[in-house]
Short mmCIF file of C-alpha atoms in Angstrom, two decimals:
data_model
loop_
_atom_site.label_atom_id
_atom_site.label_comp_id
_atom_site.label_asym_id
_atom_site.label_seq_id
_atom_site.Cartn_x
_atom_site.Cartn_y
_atom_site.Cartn_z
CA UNK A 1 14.64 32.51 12.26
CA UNK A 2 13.95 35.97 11.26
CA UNK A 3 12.60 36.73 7.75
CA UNK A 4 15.60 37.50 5.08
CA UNK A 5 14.48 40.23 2.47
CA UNK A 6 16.49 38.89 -0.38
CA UNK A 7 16.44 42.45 -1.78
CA UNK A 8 18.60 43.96 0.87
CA UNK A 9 21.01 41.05 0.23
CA UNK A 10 23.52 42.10 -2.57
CA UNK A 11 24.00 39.56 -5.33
CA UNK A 12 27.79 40.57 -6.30
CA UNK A 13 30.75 39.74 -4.14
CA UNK A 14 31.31 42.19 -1.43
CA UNK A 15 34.00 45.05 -1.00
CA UNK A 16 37.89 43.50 -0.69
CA UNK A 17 37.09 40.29 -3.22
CA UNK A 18 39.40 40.32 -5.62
CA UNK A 19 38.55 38.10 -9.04
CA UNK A 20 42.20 36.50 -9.34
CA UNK A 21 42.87 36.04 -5.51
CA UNK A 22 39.78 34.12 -5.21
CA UNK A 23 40.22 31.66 -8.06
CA UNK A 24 42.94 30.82 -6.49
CA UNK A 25 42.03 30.62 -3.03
CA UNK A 26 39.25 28.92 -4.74
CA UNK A 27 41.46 26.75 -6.61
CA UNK A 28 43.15 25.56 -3.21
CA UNK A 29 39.74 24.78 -1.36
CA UNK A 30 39.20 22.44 -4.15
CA UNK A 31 42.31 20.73 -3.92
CA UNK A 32 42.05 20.03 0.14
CA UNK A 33 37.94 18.91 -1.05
CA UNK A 34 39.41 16.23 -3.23
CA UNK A 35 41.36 14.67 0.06
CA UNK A 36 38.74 15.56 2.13
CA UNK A 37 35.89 13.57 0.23
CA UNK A 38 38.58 10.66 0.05
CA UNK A 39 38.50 10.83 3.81
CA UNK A 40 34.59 10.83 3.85
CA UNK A 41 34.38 8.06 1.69
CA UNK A 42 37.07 6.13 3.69
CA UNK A 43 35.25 6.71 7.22
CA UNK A 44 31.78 5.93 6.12
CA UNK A 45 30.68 7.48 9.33
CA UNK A 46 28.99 10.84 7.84
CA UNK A 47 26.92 11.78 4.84
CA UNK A 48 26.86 15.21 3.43
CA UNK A 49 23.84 15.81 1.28
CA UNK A 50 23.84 19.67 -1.18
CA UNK A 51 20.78 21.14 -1.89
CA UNK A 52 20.93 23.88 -4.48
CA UNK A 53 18.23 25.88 -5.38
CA UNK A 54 18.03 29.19 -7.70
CA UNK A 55 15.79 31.14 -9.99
CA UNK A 56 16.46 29.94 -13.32
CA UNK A 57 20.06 31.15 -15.13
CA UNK A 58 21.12 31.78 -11.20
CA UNK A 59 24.00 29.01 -12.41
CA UNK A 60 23.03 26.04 -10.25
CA UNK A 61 24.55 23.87 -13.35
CA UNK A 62 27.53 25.71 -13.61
CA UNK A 63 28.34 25.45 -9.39
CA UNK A 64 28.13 21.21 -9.73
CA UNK A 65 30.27 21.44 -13.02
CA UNK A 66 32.78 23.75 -11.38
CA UNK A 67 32.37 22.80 -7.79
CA UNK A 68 32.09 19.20 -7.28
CA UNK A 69 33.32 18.54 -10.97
CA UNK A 70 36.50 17.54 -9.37
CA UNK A 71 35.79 15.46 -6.43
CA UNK A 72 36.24 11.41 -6.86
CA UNK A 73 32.52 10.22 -8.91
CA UNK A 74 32.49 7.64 -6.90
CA UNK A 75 31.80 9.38 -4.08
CA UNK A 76 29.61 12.14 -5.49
CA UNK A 77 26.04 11.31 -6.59
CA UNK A 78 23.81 14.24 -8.44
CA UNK A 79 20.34 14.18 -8.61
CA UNK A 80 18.18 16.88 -10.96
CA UNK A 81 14.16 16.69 -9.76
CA UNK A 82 12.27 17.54 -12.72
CA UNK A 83 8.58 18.30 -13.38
CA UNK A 84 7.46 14.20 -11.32
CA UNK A 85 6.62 11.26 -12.91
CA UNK A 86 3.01 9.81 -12.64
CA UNK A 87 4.85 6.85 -10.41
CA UNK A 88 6.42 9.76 -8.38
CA UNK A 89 3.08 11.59 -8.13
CA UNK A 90 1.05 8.31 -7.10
CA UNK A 91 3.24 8.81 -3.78
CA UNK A 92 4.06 11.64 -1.02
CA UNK A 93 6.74 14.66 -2.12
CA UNK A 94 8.96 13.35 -0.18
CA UNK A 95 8.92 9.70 -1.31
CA UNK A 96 11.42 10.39 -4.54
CA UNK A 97 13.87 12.02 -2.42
CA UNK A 98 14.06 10.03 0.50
CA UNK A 99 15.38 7.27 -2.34
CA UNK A 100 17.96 9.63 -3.34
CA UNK A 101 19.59 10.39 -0.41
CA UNK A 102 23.19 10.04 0.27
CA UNK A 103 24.25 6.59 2.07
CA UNK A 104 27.15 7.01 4.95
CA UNK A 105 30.77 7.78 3.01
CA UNK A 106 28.90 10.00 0.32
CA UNK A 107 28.12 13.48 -0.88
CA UNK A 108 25.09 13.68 -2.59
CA UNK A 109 23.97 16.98 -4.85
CA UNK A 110 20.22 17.81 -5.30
CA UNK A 111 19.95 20.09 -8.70
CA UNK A 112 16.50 21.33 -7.23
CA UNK A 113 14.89 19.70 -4.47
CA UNK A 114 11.87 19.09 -2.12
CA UNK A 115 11.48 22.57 -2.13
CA UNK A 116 10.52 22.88 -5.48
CA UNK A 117 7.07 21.53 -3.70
CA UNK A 118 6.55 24.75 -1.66
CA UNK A 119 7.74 27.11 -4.54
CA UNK A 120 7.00 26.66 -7.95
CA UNK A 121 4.16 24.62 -6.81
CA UNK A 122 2.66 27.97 -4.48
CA UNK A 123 3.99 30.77 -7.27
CA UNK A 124 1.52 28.60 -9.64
CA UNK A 125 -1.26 28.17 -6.71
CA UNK A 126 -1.02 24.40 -7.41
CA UNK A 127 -0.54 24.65 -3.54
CA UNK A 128 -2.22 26.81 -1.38
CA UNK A 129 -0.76 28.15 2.22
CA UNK A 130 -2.36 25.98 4.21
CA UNK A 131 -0.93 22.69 2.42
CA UNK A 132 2.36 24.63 1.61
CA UNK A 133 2.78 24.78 5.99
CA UNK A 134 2.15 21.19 6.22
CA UNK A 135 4.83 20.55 3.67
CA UNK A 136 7.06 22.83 5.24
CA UNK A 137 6.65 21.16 8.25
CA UNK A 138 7.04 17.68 6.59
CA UNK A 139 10.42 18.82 5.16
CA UNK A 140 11.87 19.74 8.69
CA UNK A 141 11.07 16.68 10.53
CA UNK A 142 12.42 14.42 7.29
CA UNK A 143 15.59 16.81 7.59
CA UNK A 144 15.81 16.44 11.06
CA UNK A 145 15.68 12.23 10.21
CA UNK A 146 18.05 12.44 7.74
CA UNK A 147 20.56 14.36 10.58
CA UNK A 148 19.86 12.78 13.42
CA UNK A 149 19.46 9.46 12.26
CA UNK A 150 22.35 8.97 9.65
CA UNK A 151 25.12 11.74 10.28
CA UNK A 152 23.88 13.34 7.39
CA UNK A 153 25.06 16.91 6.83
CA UNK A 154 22.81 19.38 4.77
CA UNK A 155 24.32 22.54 3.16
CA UNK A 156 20.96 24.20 1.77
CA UNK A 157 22.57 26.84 -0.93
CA UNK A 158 20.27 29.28 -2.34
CA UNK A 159 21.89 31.02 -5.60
CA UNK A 160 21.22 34.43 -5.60
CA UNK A 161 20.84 36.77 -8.61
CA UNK A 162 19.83 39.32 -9.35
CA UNK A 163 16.67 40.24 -12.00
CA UNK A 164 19.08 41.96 -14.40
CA UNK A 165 21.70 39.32 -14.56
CA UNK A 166 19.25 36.97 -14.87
CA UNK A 167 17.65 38.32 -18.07
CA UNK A 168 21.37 38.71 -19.33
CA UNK A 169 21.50 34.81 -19.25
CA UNK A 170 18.40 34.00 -20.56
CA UNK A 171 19.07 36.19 -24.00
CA UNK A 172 22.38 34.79 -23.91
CA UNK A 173 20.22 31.62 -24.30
CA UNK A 174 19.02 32.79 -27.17
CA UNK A 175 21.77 34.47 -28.74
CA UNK A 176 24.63 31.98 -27.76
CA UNK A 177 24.90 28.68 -29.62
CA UNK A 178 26.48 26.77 -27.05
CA UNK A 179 23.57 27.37 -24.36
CA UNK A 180 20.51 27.57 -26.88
CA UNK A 181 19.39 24.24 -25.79
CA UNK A 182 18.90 25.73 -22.18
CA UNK A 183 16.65 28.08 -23.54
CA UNK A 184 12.81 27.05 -22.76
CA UNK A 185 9.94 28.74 -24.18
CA UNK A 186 8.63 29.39 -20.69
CA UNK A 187 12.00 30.92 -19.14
CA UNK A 188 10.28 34.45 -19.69
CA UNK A 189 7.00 33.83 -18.73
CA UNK A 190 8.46 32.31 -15.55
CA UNK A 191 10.62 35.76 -14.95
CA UNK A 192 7.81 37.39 -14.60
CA UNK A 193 6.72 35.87 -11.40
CA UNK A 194 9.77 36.74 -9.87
CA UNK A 195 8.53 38.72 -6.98
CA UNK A 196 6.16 35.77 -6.31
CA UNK A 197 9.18 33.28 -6.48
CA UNK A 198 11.34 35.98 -4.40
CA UNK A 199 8.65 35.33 -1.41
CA UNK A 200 8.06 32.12 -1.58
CA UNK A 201 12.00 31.46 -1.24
CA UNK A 202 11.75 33.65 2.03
CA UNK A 203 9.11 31.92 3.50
CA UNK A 204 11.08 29.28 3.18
CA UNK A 205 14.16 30.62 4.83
CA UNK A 206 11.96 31.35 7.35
CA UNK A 207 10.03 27.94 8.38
CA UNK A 208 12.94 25.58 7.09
CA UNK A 209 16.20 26.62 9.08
CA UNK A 210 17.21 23.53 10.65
CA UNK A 211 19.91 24.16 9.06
CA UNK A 212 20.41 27.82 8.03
CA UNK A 213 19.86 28.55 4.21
CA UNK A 214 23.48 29.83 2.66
CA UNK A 215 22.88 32.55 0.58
CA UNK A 216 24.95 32.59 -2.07
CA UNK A 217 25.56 36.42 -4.23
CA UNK A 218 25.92 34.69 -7.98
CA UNK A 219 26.10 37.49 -10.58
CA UNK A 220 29.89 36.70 -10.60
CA UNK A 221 30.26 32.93 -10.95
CA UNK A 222 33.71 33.13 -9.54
CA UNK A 223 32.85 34.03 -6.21
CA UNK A 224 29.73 31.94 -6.22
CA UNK A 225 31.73 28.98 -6.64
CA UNK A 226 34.43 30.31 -3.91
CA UNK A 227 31.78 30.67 -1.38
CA UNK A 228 30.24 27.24 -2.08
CA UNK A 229 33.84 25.48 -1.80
CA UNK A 230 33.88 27.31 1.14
CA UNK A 231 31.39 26.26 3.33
CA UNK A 232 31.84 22.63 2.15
CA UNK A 233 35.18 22.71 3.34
CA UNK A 234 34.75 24.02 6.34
CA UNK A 235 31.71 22.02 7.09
CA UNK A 236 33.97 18.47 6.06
CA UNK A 237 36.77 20.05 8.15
CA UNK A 238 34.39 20.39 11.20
CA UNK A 239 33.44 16.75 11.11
CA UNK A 240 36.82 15.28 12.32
CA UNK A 241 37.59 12.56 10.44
CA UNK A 242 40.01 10.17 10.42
CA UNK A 243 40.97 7.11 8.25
CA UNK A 244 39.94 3.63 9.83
CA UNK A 245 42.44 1.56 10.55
CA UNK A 246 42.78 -2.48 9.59
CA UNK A 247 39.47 -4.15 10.70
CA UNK A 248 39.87 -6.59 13.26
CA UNK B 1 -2.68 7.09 24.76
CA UNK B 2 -2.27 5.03 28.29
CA UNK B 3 -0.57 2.10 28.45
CA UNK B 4 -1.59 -1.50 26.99
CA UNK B 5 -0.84 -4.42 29.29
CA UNK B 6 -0.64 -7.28 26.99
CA UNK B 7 -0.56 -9.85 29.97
CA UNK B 8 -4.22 -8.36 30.55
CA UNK B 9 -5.58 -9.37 26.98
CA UNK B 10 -6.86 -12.14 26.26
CA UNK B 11 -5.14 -13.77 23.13
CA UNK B 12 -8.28 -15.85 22.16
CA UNK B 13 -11.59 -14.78 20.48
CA UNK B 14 -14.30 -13.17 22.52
CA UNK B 15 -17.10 -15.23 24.33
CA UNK B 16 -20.13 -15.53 21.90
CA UNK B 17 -17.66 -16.28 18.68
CA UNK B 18 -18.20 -19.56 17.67
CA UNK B 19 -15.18 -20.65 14.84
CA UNK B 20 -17.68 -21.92 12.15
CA UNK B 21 -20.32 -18.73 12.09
CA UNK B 22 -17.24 -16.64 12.36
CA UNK B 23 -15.39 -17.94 9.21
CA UNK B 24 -18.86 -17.78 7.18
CA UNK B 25 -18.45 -14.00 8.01
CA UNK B 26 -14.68 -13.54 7.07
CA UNK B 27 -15.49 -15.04 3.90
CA UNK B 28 -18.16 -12.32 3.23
CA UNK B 29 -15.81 -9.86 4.12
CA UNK B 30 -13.18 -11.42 1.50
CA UNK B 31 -16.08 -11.63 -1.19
CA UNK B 32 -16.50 -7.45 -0.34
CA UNK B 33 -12.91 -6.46 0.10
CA UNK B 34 -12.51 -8.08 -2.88
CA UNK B 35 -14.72 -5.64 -4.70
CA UNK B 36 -13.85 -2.48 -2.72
CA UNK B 37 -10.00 -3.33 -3.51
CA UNK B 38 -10.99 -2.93 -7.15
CA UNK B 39 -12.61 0.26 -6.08
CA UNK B 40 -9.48 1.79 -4.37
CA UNK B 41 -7.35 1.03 -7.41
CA UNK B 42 -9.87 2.61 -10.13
CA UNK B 43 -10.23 5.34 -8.03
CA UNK B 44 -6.58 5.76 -7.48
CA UNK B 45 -7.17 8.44 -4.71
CA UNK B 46 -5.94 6.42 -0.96
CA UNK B 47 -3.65 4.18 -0.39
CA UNK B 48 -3.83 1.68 2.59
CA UNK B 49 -0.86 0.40 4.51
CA UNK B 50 -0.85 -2.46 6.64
CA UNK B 51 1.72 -3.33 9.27
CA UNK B 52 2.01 -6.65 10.51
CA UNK B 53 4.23 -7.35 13.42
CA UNK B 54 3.90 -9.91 16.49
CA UNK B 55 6.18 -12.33 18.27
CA UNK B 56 7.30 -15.54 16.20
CA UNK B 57 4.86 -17.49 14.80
CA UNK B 58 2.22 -15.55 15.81
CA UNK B 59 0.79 -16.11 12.11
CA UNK B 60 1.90 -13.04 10.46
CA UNK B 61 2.81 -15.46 6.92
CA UNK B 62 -0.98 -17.10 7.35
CA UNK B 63 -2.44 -13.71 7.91
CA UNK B 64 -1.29 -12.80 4.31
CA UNK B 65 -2.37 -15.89 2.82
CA UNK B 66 -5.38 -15.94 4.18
CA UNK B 67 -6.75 -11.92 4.41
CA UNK B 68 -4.77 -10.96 1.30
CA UNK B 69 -4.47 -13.58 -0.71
CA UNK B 70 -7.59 -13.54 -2.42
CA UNK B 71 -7.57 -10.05 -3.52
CA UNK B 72 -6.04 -8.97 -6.97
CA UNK B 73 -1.99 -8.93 -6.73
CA UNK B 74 -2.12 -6.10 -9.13
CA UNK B 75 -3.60 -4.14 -6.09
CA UNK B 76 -1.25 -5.40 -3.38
CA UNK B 77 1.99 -5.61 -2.40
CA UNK B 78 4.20 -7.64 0.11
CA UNK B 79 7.50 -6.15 1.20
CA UNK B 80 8.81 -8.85 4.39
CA UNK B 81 11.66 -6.79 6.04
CA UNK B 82 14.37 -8.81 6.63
CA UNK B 83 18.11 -8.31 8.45
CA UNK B 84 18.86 -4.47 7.05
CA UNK B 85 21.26 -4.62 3.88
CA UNK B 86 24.66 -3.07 3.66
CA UNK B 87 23.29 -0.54 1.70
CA UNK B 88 20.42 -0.50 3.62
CA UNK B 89 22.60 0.12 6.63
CA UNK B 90 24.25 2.88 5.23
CA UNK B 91 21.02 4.88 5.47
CA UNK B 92 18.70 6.26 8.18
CA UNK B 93 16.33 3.41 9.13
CA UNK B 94 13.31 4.50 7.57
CA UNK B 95 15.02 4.76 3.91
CA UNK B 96 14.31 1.20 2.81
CA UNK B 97 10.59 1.56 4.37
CA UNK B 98 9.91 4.61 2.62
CA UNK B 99 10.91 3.38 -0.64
CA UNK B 100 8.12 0.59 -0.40
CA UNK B 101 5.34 2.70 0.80
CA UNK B 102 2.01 2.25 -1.07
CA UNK B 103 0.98 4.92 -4.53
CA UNK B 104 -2.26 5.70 -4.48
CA UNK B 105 -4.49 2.91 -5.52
CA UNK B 106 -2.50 0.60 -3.74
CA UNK B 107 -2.29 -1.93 -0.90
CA UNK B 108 0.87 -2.44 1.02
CA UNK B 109 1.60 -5.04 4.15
CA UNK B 110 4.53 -4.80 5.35
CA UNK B 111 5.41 -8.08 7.05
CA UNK B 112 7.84 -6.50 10.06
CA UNK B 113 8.31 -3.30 9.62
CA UNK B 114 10.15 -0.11 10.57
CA UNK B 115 9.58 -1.14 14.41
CA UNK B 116 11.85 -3.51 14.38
CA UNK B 117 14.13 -0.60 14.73
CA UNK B 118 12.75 -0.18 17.91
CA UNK B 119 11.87 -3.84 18.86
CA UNK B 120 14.56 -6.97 18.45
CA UNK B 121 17.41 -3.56 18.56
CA UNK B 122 15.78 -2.82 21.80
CA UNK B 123 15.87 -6.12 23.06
CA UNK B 124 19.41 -6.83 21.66
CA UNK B 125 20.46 -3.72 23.21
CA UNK B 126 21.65 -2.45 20.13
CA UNK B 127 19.57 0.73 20.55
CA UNK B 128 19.79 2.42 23.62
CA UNK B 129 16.27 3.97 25.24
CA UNK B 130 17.35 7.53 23.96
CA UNK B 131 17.81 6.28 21.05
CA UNK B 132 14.60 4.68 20.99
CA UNK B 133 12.86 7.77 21.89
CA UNK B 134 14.43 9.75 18.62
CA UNK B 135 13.54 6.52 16.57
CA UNK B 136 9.51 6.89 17.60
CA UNK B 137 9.44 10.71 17.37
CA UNK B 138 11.10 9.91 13.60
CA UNK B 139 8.27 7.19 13.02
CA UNK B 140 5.91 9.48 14.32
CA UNK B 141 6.73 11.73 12.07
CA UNK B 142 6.67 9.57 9.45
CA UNK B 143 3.84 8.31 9.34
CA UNK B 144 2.10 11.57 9.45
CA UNK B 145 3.89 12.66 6.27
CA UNK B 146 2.42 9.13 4.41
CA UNK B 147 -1.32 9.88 6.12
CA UNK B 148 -1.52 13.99 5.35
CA UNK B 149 0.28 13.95 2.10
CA UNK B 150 -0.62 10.77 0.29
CA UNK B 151 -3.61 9.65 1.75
CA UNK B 152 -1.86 6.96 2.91
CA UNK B 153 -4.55 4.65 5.67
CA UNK B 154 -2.44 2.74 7.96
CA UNK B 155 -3.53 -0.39 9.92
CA UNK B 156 -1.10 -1.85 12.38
CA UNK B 157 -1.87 -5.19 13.75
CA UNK B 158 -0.36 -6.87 16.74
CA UNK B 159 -0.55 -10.53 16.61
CA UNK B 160 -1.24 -11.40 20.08
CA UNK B 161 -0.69 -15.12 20.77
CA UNK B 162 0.01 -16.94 24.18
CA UNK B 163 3.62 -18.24 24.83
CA UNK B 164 1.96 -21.36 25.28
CA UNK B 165 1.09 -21.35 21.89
CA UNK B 166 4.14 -20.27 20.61
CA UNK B 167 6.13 -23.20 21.95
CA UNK B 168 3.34 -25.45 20.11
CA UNK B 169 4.22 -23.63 16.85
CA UNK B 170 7.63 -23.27 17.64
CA UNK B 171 7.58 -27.24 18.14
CA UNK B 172 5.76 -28.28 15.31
CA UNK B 173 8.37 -26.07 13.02
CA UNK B 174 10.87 -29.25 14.52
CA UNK B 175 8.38 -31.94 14.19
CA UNK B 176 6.21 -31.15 10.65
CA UNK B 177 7.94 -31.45 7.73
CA UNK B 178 6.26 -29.22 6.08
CA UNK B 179 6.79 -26.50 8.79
CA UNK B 180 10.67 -27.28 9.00
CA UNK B 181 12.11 -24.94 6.38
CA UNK B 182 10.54 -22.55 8.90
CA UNK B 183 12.61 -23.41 11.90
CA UNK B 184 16.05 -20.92 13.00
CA UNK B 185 18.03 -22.31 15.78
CA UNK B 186 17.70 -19.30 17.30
CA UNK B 187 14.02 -19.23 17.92
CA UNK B 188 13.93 -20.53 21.30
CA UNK B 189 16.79 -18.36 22.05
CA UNK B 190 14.63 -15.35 21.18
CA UNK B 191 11.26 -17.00 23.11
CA UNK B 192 13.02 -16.56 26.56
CA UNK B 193 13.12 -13.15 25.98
CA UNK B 194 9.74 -12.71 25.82
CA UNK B 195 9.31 -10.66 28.37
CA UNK B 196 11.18 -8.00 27.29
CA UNK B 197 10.17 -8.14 23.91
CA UNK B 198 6.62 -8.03 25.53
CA UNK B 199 7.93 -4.43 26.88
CA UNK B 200 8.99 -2.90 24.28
CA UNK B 201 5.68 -3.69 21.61
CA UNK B 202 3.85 -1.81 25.04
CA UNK B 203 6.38 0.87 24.27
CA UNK B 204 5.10 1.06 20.54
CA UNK B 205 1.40 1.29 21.69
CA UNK B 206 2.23 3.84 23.72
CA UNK B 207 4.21 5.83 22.07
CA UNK B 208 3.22 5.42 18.51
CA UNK B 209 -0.20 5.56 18.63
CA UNK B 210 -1.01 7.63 15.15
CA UNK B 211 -3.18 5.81 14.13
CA UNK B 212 -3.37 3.33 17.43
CA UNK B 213 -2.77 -0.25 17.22
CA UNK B 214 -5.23 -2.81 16.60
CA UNK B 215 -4.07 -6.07 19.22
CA UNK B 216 -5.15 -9.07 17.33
CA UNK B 217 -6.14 -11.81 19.62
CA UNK B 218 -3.87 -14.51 17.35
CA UNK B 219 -3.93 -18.16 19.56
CA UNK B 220 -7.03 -19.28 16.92
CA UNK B 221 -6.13 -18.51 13.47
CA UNK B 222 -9.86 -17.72 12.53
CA UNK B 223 -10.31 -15.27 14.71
CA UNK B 224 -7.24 -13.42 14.07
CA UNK B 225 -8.51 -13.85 10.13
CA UNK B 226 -11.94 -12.59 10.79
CA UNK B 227 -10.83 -9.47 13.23
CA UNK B 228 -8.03 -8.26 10.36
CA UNK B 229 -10.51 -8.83 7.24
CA UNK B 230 -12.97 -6.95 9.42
CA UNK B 231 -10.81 -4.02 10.44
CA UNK B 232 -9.93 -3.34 7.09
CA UNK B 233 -13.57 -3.59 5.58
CA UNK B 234 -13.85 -0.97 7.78
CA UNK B 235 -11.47 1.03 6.92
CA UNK B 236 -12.16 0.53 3.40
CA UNK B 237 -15.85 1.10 3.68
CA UNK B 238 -14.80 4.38 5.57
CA UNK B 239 -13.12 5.94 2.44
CA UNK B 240 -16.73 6.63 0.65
CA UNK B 241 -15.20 5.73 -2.57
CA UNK B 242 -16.55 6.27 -6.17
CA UNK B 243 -15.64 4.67 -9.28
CA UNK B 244 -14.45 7.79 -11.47
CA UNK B 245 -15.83 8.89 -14.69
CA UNK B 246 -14.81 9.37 -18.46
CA UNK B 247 -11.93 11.52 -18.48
CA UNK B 248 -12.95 14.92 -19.38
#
């Protein structure tokens, strides 16, 4: 697909949102989710598998808390890739989450994701361009398994915020109590490759769009988390399911 | 790559083998693959999968015994793939494969594999030929992501033996007790489906031929020992490996 410039994307809600109304038009998405997922879970036919990915403080903790917080555990799995494990390492990128992904009847939420292997890993040149397109091209044929082999539906949500909000957060992270133990001694350092970060996401958009990335504006959390209920309803909607009746 | 025609190979050794000189020489291969297994492990760089399929008792159990047995478990693993799981089911077909592919340093057989998918389904008509085709281009795939982003050497073997001898097998597993625990009602069942069967592993040559597959002549079990040990000597000799040093 064409290239996105992420800075001609606003990161706030646009003109005609209104704070209140969308809570609750928020707030009604998430009820119809909760019966929806049931229905999922009941069918066992489809998978639905989130991917959320953010520069840091873009509130990718916040959208599962406030998102998915709701929906039945039983049928929602979450899965945070951290820095890998020497066992994870001794294999492929993809190995780890391949094992993590979402069996028929489930929704499955990656807190970061195979992509971190294209874009942390290139903004620190622990992967050069050449290797990065081989991954890249990995990543769409393992998509393209996980869809046309299992029914598995992939919302790919990029969180979107912008420089200033972000450095908001992160001296919040300081100055706040309650989110001091988010605060990493690196979270600066890190800002400061933002324009790297900012291109490596777009190449991204770019060379993985089976499907489209979502981008999502998150300096208001409020319509973040509409626009995320959003599209997973109307994706679950589109699927058609019903409930199975008695076996025979 | 163009088609095999397995009704045109022979399933016995060569002219010019003779059984005695030839299992003097797969025992010098074990006494070396011994050592270059240590090798791979302390290097901790490749990884080597081997595949292992064929029509029953074509030997794929004595094959392990007798090629891998001797080497250090520590260094190699057996994953047989059986009927798929519930859980297993509930998941594209190459989730429970990918989850027991080799880390570097290690040695994997697979006894079955991942083209069973496209094999007894096939045969059983439980997987259509479209199907089929998606399933290869997905193995395919696959397999490229283990070989370009783990290092990840795969053999695949085809035990080729006569249907001759598979009735004798298939008739001792009745008449030797200590081959009876062996024995499924169904095997003669399966046998008359040979043909077909036949088709479809031509179908896997053809069509999933990266790397190609090595057709074991299998009717003399020490041939079949002497061309695997020797294939993946080969291999193994291939990788120009190097103990490493002190850790800097």
């Amino acid at each position: 697909m064409p290239r996105i410039s992420l800075n001609d994307i606003s990161t706030r809600a646009p003109k005609g949102f209104d704070k209140q109304e969308t809570k609750l038009k928020t707030a009604g998405l998430l009820e119809e989710l909760d019966e929806l997922q049931n229905l999922l879970y009941a069918e066992s036919k489809h998978s639905i598998l989130v991917i959320i990915q953010g520069m840091d403080a873009s509130g990718k903790d916040g959208a599962i808390r406030n998102v998915f917080g709701r929906l039945n555990p039983q049928g929602v799995m979450v899965k945070s890739f951290k820095v890998p494990t020497q066992e994870e390492l001794a294999h492929d990128f993809l190995w780890r989450i391949h094992a993590n992904t979402p069996g028929r009847g489930m929704i499955q939420l990656f807190n970061r994701s195979h992509y971190e292997d294209v874009l942390v890993t290139r903004v620190h040149k622990w992967c050069n361009d050449s290797l990065a397109k081989k991954r890249m091209k990995a990543i769409n044929d393992f998509e393209k398994l996980l869809q046309e082999h299992n029914n598995t539906h992939i919302l790919k949500f990029y969180l979107h915020v912008s420089r200033e909000e972000q450095h908001v957060r992160l001296h919040e992270r300081i100055s706040m109590r309650e989110k001091q133990w988010k605060y990493n001694e690196k979270d600066f350092e890190e800002s400061e490759l933002w324009d790297i970060y900012r291109e490596m996401y777009e190449d991204c958009f770019e060379h993985c769009d089976s499907p489209s990335w979502i981008i999502v504006p998150s300096d208001q959390n409020w319509y973040k988390e509409y626009l995320m209920a959003d599209n997973l309803h109307k994706l679950m909607k589109s699927l058609d399911m019903k409930y199975p009746g008695l076996k025979k």
